[in-house]
PDB file of C-alpha atoms in Angstrom:
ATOM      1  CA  UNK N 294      98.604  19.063  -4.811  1.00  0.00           C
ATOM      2  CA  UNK N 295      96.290  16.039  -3.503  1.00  0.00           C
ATOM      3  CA  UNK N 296      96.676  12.604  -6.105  1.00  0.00           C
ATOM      4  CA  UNK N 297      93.399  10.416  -6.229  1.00  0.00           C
ATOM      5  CA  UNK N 298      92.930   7.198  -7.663  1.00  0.00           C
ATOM      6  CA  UNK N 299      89.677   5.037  -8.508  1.00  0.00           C
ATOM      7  CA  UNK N 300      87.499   5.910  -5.028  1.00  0.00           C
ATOM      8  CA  UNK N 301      89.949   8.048  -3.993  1.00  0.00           C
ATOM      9  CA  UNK N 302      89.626  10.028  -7.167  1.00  0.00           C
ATOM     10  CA  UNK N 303      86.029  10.321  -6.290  1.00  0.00           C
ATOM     11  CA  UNK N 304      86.502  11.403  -2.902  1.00  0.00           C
ATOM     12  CA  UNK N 305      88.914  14.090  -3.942  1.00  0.00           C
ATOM     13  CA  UNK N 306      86.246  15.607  -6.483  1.00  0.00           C
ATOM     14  CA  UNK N 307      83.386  15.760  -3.693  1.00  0.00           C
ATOM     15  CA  UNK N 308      85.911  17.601  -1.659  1.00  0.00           C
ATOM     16  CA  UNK N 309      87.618  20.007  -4.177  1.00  0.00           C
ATOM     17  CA  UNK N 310      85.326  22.982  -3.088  1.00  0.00           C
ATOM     18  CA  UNK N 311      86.797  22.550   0.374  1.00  0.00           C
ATOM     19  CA  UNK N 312      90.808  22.487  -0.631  1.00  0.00           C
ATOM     20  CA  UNK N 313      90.884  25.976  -0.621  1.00  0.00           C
ATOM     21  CA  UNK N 314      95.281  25.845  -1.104  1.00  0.00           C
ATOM     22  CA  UNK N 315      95.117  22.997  -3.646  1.00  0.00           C
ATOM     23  CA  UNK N 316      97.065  24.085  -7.067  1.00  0.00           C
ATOM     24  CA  UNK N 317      95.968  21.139  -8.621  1.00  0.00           C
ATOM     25  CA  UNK N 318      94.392  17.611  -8.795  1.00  0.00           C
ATOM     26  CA  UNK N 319      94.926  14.815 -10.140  1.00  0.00           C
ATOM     27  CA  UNK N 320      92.897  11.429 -10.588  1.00  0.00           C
ATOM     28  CA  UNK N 321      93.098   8.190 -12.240  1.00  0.00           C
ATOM     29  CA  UNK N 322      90.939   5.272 -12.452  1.00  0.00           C
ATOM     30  CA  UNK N 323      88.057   7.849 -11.851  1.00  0.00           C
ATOM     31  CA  UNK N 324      85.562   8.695 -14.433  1.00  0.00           C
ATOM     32  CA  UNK N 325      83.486  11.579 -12.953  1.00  0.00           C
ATOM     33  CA  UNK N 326      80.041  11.020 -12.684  1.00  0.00           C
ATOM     34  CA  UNK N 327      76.681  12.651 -12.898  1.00  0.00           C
ATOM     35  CA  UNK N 328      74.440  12.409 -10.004  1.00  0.00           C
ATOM     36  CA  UNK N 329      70.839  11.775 -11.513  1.00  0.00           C
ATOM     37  CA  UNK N 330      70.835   9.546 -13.267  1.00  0.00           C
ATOM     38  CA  UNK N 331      74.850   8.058 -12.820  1.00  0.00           C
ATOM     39  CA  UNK N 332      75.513   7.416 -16.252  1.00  0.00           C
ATOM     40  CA  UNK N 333      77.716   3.881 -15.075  1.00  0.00           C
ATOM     41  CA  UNK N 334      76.990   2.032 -18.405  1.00  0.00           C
ATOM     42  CA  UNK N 335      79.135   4.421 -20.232  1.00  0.00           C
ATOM     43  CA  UNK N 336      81.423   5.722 -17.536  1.00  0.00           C
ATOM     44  CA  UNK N 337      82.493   2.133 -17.084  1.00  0.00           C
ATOM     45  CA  UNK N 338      83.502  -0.313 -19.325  1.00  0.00           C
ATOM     46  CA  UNK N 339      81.426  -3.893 -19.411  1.00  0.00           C
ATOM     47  CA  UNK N 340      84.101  -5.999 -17.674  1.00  0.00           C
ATOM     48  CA  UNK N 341      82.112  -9.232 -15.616  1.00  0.00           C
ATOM     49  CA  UNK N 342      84.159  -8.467 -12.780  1.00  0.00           C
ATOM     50  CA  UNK N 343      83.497  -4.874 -11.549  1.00  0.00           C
ATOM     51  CA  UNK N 344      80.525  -5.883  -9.781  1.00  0.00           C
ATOM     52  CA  UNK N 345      82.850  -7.209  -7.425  1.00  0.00           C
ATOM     53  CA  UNK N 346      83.715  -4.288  -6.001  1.00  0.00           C
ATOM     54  CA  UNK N 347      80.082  -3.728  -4.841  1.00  0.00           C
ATOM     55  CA  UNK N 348      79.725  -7.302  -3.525  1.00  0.00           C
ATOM     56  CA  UNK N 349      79.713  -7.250   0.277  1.00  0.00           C
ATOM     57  CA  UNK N 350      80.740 -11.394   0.073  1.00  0.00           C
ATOM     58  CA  UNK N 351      83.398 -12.596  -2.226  1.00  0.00           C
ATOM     59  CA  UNK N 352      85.244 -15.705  -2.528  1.00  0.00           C
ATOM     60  CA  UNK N 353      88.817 -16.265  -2.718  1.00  0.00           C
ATOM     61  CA  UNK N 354      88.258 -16.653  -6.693  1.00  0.00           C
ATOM     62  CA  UNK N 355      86.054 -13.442  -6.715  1.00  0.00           C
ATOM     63  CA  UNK N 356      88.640 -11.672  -4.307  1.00  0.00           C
ATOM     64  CA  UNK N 357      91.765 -12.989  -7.561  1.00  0.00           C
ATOM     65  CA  UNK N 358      89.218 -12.066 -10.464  1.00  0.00           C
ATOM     66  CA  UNK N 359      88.282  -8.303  -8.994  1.00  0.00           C
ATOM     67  CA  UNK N 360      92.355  -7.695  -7.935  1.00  0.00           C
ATOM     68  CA  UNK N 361      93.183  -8.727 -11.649  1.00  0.00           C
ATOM     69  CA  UNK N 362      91.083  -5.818 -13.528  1.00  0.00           C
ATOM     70  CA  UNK N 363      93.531  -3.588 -11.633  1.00  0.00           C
ATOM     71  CA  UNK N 364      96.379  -4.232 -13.758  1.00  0.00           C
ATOM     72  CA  UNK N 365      96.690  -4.490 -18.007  1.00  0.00           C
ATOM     73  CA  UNK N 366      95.162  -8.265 -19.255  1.00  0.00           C
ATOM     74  CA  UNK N 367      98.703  -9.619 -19.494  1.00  0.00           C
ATOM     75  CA  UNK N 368      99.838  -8.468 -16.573  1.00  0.00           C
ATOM     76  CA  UNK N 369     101.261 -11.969 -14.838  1.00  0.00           C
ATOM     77  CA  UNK N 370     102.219 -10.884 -11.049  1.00  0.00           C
ATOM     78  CA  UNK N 371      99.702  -9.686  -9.376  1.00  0.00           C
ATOM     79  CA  UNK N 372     101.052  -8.086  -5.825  1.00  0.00           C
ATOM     80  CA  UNK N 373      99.955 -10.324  -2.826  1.00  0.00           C
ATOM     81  CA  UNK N 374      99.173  -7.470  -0.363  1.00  0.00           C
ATOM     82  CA  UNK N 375      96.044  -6.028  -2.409  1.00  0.00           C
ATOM     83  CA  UNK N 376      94.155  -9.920  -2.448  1.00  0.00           C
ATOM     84  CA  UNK N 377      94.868  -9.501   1.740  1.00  0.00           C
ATOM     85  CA  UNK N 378      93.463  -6.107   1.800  1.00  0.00           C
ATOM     86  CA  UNK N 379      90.427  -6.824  -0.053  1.00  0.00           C
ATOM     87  CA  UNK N 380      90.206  -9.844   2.513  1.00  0.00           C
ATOM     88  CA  UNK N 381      90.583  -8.211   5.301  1.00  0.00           C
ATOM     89  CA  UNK N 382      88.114  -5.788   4.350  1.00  0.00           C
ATOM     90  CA  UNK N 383      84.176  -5.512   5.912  1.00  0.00           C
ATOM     91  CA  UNK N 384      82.689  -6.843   3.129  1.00  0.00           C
ATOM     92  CA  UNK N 385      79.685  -4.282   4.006  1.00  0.00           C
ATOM     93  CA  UNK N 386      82.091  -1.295   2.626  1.00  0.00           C
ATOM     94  CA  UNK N 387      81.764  -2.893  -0.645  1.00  0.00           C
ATOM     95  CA  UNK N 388      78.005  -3.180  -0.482  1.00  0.00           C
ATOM     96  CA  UNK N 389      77.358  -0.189   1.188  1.00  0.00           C
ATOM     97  CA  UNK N 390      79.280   1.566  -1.578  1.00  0.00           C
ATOM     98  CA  UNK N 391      77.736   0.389  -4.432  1.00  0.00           C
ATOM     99  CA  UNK N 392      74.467   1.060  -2.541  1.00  0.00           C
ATOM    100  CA  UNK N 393      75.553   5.174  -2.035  1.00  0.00           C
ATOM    101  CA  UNK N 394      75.342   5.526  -5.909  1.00  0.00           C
ATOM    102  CA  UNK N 395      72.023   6.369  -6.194  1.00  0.00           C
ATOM    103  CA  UNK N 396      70.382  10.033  -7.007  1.00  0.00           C
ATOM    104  CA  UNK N 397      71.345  12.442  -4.408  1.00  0.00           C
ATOM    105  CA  UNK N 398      74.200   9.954  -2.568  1.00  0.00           C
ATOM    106  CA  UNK N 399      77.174  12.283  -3.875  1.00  0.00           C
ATOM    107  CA  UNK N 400      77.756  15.237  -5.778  1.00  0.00           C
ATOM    108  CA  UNK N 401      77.821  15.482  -9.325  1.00  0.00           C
ATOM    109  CA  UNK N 402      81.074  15.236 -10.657  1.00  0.00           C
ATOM    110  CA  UNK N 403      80.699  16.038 -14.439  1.00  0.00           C
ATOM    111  CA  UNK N 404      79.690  19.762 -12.876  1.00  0.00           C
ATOM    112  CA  UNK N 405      82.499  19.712 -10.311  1.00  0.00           C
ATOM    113  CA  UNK N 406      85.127  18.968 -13.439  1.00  0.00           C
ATOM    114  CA  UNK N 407      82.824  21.246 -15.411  1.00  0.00           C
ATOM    115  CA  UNK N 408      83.361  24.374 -12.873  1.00  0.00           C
ATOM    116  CA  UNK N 409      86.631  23.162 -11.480  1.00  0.00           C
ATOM    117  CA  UNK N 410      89.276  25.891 -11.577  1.00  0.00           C
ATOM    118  CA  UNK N 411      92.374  24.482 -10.340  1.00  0.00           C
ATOM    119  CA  UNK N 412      94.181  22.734 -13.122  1.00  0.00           C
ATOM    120  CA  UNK N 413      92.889  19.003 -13.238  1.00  0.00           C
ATOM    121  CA  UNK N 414      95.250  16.457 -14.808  1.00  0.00           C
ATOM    122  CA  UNK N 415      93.565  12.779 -15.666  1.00  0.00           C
ATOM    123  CA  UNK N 416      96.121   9.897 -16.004  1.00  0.00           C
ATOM    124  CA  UNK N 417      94.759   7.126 -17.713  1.00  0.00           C
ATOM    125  CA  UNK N 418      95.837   3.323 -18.543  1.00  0.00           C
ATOM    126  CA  UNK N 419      95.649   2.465 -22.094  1.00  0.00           C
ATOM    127  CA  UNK N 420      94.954  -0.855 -20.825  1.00  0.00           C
ATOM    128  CA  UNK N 421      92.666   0.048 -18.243  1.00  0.00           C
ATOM    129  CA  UNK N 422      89.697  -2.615 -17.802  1.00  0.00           C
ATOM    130  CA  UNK N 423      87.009  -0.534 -15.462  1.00  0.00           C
ATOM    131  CA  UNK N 424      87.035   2.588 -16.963  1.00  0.00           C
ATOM    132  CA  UNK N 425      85.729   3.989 -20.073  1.00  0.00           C
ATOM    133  CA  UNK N 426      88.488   6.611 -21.329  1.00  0.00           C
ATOM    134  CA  UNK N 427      86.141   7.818 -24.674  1.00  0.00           C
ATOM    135  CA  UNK N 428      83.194   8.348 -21.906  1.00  0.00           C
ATOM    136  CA  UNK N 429      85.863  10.792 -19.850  1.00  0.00           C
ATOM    137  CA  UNK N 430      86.994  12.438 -22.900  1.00  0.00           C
ATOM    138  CA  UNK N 431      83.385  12.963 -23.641  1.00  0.00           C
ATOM    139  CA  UNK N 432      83.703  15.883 -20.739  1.00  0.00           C
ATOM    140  CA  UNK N 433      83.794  19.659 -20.898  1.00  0.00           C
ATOM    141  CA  UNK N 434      86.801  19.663 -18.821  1.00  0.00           C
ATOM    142  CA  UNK N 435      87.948  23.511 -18.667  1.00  0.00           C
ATOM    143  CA  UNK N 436      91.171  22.909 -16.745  1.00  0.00           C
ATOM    144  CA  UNK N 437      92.201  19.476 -17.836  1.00  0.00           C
ATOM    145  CA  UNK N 438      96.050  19.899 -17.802  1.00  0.00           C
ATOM    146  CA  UNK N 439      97.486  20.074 -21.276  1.00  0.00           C
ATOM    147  CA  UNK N 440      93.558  19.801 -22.668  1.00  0.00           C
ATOM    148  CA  UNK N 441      93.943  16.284 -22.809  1.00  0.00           C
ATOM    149  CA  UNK N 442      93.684  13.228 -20.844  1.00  0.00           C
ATOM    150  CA  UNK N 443      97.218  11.644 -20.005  1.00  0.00           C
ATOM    151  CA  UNK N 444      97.746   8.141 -21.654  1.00  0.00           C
ATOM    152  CA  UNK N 445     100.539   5.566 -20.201  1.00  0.00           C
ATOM    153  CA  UNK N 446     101.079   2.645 -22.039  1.00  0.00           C
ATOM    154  CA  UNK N 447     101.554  -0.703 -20.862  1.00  0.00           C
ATOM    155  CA  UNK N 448      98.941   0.313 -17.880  1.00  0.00           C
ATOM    156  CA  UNK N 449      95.699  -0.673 -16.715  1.00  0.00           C
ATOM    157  CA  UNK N 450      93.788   0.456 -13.415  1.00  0.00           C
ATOM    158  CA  UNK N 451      96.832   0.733 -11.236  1.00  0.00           C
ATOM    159  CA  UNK N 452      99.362   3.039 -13.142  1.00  0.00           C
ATOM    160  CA  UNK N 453     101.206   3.853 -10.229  1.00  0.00           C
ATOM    161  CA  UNK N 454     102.156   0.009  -9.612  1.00  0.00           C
ATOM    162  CA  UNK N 455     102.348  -1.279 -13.362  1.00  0.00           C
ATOM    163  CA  UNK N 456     104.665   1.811 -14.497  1.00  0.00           C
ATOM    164  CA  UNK N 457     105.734   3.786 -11.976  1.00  0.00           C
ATOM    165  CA  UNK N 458     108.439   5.276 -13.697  1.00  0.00           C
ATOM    166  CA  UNK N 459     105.991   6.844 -16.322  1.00  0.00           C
ATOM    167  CA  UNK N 460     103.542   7.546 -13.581  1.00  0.00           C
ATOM    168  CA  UNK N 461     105.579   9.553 -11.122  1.00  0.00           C
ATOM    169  CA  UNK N 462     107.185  11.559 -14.311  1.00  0.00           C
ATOM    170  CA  UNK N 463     104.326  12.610 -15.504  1.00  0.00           C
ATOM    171  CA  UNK N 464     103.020  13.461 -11.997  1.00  0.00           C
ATOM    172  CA  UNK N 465     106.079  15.694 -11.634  1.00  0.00           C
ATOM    173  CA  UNK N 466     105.932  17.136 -15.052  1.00  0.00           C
ATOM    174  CA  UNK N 467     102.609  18.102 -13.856  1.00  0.00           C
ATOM    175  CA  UNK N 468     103.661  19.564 -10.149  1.00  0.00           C
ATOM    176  CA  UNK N 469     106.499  21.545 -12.042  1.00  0.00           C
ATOM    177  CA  UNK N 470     104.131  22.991 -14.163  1.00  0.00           C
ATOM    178  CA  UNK N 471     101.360  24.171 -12.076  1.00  0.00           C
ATOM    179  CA  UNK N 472     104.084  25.493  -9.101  1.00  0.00           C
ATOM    180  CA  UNK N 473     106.265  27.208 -11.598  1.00  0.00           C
ATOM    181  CA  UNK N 474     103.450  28.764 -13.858  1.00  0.00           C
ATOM    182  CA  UNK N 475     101.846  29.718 -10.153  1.00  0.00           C
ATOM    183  CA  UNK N 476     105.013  31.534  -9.208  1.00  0.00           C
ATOM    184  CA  UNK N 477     104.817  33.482 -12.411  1.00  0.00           C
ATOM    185  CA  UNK N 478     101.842  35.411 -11.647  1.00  0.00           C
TER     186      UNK N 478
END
């Protein structure tokens, strides 16, 4: 079972034709993506502060603004450690990254979700600020767990941190059901 979320999502979908033992996947804060033309208008929402995550310098007010998208609008406490993090991080990684999406910089991901055989469950904030969840339910999605995309309330970007109770059942709900209906055959 490998868990991805936002980049990491990403990064799991390039990969998936290479975890050969994976039962399943599952992502969050990723909306897959096309690779010519990257449909990012729809795939994200319009929120001023995404571009921030492609900005190689940010200030400490760019560095609060960016952190704050990760979690619902009201959300009042945002967790220290993530503003050091994006501090302490080469602000080139940020440019560099938002330079890779171009045509032919990474796979297409709407095909790899398309083709994907493994059961693929998507956990999504209904607060979520960055990502469009009508574009990802837009998607032929053969394996999506349950045939629908997983909605936790109270939750923006960062489900994991903002409800983790919610998060980690649904994340074994999932795990039972993909081991125990693999066991079966």
């Amino acid at each position: 079972m490998f868990v991805g979320w936002s980049l990491g999502g990403h990064i799991l979908l390039e990969a998936s034709d290479r975890l050969t033992d994976a039962q399943g996947i599952v992502i969050f804060g990723t909306p897959p993506i096309a690779d010519n033309p990257p449909d990012l208008e729809n795939a994200f929402l319009p929120h001023p502060s995404l571009r921030l995550g492609f900005t190689a310098e940010l200030s400490q007010e760019d560095m609060l603004a960016y952190v704050t998208t990760f979690f619902r609008p009201d959300m009042k406490e945002i967790p220290e450690f993530l503003l050091e993090d994006i501090s302490l991080t080469d602000g080139r990684a940020r440019g560099n990254l938002g330079a890779s999406i171009t045509p032919g910089g990474y796979q297409n991901e709407i095909e790899i979700v398309g083709n994907m055989t493994i059961p693929l469950m998507i956990i999504h904030g209904e607060q979520e600020q960055l990502v469009n969840a009508d574009y990802i339910a837009g998607l032929k999605i053969p394996t999506l767990w349950n045939g629908e995309i997983q909605f936790i309330a109270n939750a923006g970007h960062a489900p994991h941190w903002e409800t983790p109770e919610k998060f980690n059942s649904l994340l074994m709900d999932f795990i039972t059901d993909v081991t125990i209906g693999d066991r079966r055959q």
